[in-house]
């Protein structure tokens, strides 16, 4: 065959229910670092640059297809999940006349690296050529004995995996499932990772001949090896030392373990990219998060969704940032929560602040302890440093929001807007009954309930006369006798 054999089709098996998850949802849509498990498998497979990607789906297939979210992929339905061999047989029409390699990957291997799959394809391509074959008229000679490659690895505890029985030349004699293995076979620590490469025409000759006379009454894909051997064709083991890439996620505890491994890999990546982590074991960063150099992150921080953190920003202990953009040199102090919002450069947030619903905190602003900001814009250099609720507010520059200020934005039916213009001074414990506007450089007296607009530079004060009753303590004591 000519150059066209350097092509491969990828098949990802994702039809299973994942019974051991005990879940309403299909296994592969369960999330790792904020993305469905299948997302990571897809990324790795795509890295190997296949000509076509085929997914075998079945159980709750609409949910699975949605999680895969690929428009130019092929989805094949396996109506009944009769085993991995049956799943591959279902997709066979898509490579019926294909003269190349079929890469098959179990859908529950979220830790596999793209580079591993790429190398496996190269390895298979190399095996398929005669060693040192002269390129005669641009043609390589095919080694017609080579039928496939299985990626294998050695694990400390092979329990639950298929064991690889090999001869001396790395040729696989068979793969035995845990449940079908003899005591001797169970001692083998080299396992089937669930990643295979087959020369399509040979695979097609055997895939429909599988039987299900085994412990699980399933059509095992792994049984094609014995059938290929019977045809005089060889399947080789490609042993990859790093077994952590091949954790098959069969239950939620595997999911947790896989997430931890991936989490540490990403933290290491960001650390090499210039981020400092304190106690990284406790830091949770999702797939879509982006960090900049000289970011410093303390323990218990959780960064989720599409979040980005600018240079020199510090995030202290136990903060959560979700779908938010944090600027440069921002300080997010202990225990703060920021969701769906933007924090501009040089601002200081927290400790214990909550900012949410499309809020924008402009440059150099300060949002202090126990301040909640919802769907509001807080202008440059503005400070709300203690105990406030700012909802549906448009707040200008250089404003001071006194402790205990509340925008009374909800009248029981509708939400209303509060506008506070530049340089206004809101006295402590002001109730701003929206809709209301506080003018530029206007002032509100502490404890006032503001129900009317305050013009620029005016003072709005609403207070009843203070009464002083002398010797009240003594009178009160008498009344009690
Ligand atoms: C499989 C291998 C085992 C290997 C292990 C690696 C077989 C028979 N066994 O076992 O040798 O060590 O993976 O993790 O292949 N699927 C379908 N349709 C089906 C059955 C399964 O699409 O009818 C999909 C599942 O959704 C899953 C993948 O195939 O993504 C693997 O199936 P699973 O049941 O998890 O196989 P294991 O028992 O883990
Ligand atoms: Ca599995």
XYZ file of N, CA and C and ligand atoms in Angstrom, residues 20 27 106 108-109 161 248-250, ligand 2:
28
model
N -21.903 0.890 37.616
C -21.269 1.073 38.923
C -21.261 2.536 39.394
N -22.403 7.378 32.273
C -21.087 7.539 32.901
C -20.243 8.650 32.282
N -11.530 3.210 24.579
C -12.646 3.180 25.528
C -12.983 4.611 25.948
N -13.977 5.675 28.704
C -13.813 5.963 30.139
C -12.345 6.106 30.542
N -11.533 6.665 29.624
C -10.104 6.856 29.909
C -9.757 8.346 29.845
N -8.908 -5.260 35.650
C -8.500 -5.034 34.259
C -8.272 -6.360 33.530
N -9.108 3.372 34.221
C -10.439 3.215 33.635
C -11.440 3.656 34.686
N -12.258 4.651 34.350
C -13.176 5.201 35.346
C -14.488 4.395 35.319
N -14.614 3.510 36.285
C -15.788 2.631 36.324
C -16.794 3.005 37.405
Ca -13.947 0.486 32.037
